[in-house]
Amino acid sequence: MESVQFLTALMDGKFAEYPSERSFDVDDIILNMSGAVIGFGLYQLWGRMKSLISRSHRSSPNR
């Protein structure tokens, strides 16, 4: 998210006019990165659970 804001400021030309007006906190970067890591982990976990469920349904003798 921070990089998108930075690129938008560069494209608008506002970065050159007001270089000290925009700032970022290290906390924002840490929270964004940890959210991305947690989200990716949940995505991977969901994919594994889905494959296990589909495998158990295929190997079920009652079907």
Coordinates of N, CA and C in Angstrom, one line a residue:
M1 N 0.8 -1.2 0.0 CA 0.0 0.0 0.0 C 0.9 1.3 0.0
E2 N 1.9 1.2 0.8 CA 2.8 2.4 0.8 C 3.4 2.7 -0.5
S3 N 3.8 1.6 -1.2 CA 4.5 1.8 -2.5 C 3.5 2.3 -3.5
V4 N 2.2 1.9 -3.4 CA 1.2 2.5 -4.3 C 1.0 4.0 -4.1
Q5 N 1.0 4.4 -2.8 CA 0.9 5.8 -2.5 C 2.1 6.6 -3.0
F6 N 3.2 6.0 -2.9 CA 4.5 6.6 -3.3 C 4.4 6.8 -4.9
L7 N 4.1 5.7 -5.6 CA 4.0 5.8 -7.0 C 3.0 6.8 -7.5
T8 N 1.8 6.9 -6.8 CA 0.8 7.8 -7.2 C 1.3 9.2 -7.0
A9 N 2.0 9.5 -5.9 CA 2.5 10.8 -5.7 C 3.6 11.2 -6.7
L10 N 4.4 10.2 -7.2 CA 5.3 10.5 -8.2 C 4.6 10.8 -9.5
M11 N 3.6 10.1 -9.9 CA 2.9 10.3 -11.1 C 2.1 11.6 -11.1
D12 N 1.6 12.0 -10.0 CA 0.9 13.3 -9.9 C 1.8 14.5 -9.9
G13 N 3.1 14.3 -9.6 CA 4.0 15.4 -9.6 C 4.0 16.1 -8.2
K14 N 3.2 15.6 -7.3 CA 3.1 16.3 -6.0 C 4.3 16.0 -5.1
F15 N 5.0 14.9 -5.4 CA 6.2 14.6 -4.6 C 7.3 15.6 -4.8
A16 N 7.4 16.1 -6.0 CA 8.5 17.1 -6.2 C 8.1 18.5 -5.5
E17 N 6.8 18.8 -5.5 CA 6.4 20.1 -5.0 C 6.4 20.1 -3.5
Y18 N 6.0 19.0 -2.9 CA 5.8 18.9 -1.4 C 6.5 17.7 -0.9
P19 N 7.8 17.7 -0.9 CA 8.5 16.5 -0.5 C 8.4 16.1 1.0
S20 N 8.2 17.1 1.9 CA 8.2 16.9 3.3 C 6.7 16.7 3.8
E21 N 5.7 17.0 2.9 CA 4.4 16.9 3.4 C 3.9 15.5 3.7
R22 N 4.3 14.5 2.9 CA 3.9 13.1 3.0 C 5.0 12.4 3.8
S23 N 4.5 11.6 4.8 CA 5.4 10.8 5.6 C 4.8 9.5 5.8
F24 N 5.6 8.6 6.3 CA 5.0 7.2 6.6 C 5.6 6.8 8.0
D25 N 4.9 5.9 8.6 CA 5.4 5.4 9.9 C 6.0 4.0 9.6
V26 N 7.0 3.7 10.4 CA 7.5 2.3 10.3 C 6.5 1.3 10.8
D27 N 5.6 1.7 11.7 CA 4.5 0.9 12.2 C 3.6 0.5 11.0
D28 N 3.3 1.4 10.1 CA 2.5 1.1 9.0 C 3.1 0.0 8.1
I29 N 4.4 0.1 7.9 CA 5.1 -0.9 7.0 C 5.1 -2.2 7.7
I30 N 5.3 -2.2 9.0 CA 5.4 -3.5 9.8 C 4.0 -4.1 9.8
L31 N 2.9 -3.4 10.0 CA 1.6 -3.9 10.0 C 1.2 -4.4 8.6
N32 N 1.5 -3.7 7.6 CA 1.2 -4.1 6.2 C 1.9 -5.4 5.9
M33 N 3.1 -5.5 6.2 CA 3.9 -6.7 5.9 C 3.4 -7.9 6.7
S34 N 3.1 -7.7 8.0 CA 2.6 -8.8 8.8 C 1.2 -9.2 8.3
G35 N 0.4 -8.3 7.9 CA -0.9 -8.6 7.3 C -0.8 -9.4 6.0
A36 N 0.2 -9.1 5.2 CA 0.4 -9.8 4.0 C 0.9 -11.2 4.3
V37 N 1.8 -11.3 5.2 CA 2.3 -12.7 5.6 C 1.2 -13.6 6.2
I38 N 0.4 -13.0 7.1 CA -0.7 -13.7 7.7 C -1.7 -14.1 6.6
G39 N -2.0 -13.2 5.7 CA -3.0 -13.5 4.6 C -2.5 -14.6 3.7
F40 N -1.2 -14.5 3.4 CA -0.6 -15.5 2.5 C -0.6 -16.9 3.2
G41 N -0.3 -16.9 4.5 CA -0.3 -18.2 5.2 C -1.7 -18.8 5.3
L42 N -2.8 -17.9 5.5 CA -4.1 -18.4 5.5 C -4.6 -18.9 4.1
Y43 N -4.1 -18.3 3.1 CA -4.4 -18.7 1.7 C -3.8 -20.1 1.5
Q44 N -2.5 -20.3 1.9 CA -1.9 -21.6 1.8 C -2.6 -22.7 2.6
L45 N -3.0 -22.3 3.8 CA -3.7 -23.3 4.7 C -5.0 -23.6 4.0
W46 N -5.8 -22.7 3.5 CA -7.0 -22.9 2.9 C -6.9 -23.9 1.7
G47 N -5.9 -23.7 0.9 CA -5.6 -24.5 -0.3 C -5.3 -26.0 0.2
R48 N -4.6 -26.1 1.2 CA -4.3 -27.5 1.7 C -5.5 -28.1 2.3
M49 N -6.3 -27.4 3.0 CA -7.6 -27.9 3.6 C -8.5 -28.3 2.5
K50 N -8.6 -27.5 1.4 CA -9.5 -27.8 0.3 C -9.0 -29.1 -0.4
S51 N -7.7 -29.3 -0.6 CA -7.3 -30.5 -1.3 C -7.5 -31.7 -0.4
L52 N -7.3 -31.6 0.9 CA -7.6 -32.7 1.8 C -9.0 -33.1 1.8
I53 N -9.9 -32.1 1.8 CA -11.3 -32.4 1.8 C -11.7 -33.1 0.5
S54 N -11.2 -32.6 -0.6 CA -11.6 -33.2 -1.9 C -11.0 -34.6 -2.0
R55 N -9.9 -34.8 -1.5 CA -9.3 -36.1 -1.5 C -10.1 -37.1 -0.6
S56 N -10.5 -36.7 0.5 CA -11.3 -37.5 1.4 C -12.7 -37.9 0.8
H57 N -13.2 -36.9 0.0 CA -14.5 -37.2 -0.6 C -14.4 -38.2 -1.8
R58 N -13.2 -38.1 -2.5 CA -13.0 -39.0 -3.6 C -12.7 -40.4 -3.1
S59 N -12.0 -40.6 -2.0 CA -11.7 -41.9 -1.5 C -12.7 -42.5 -0.6
S60 N -13.8 -41.8 -0.4 CA -14.9 -42.3 0.5 C -15.6 -43.5 -0.2
P61 N -15.7 -44.7 0.5 CA -16.3 -45.9 -0.1 C -17.8 -45.8 -0.2
N62 N -18.5 -44.8 0.5 CA -19.9 -44.7 0.5 C -20.4 -44.0 -0.8
R63 N -19.6 -43.5 -1.6 CA -20.1 -42.8 -2.7 C -20.2 -43.6 -3.9

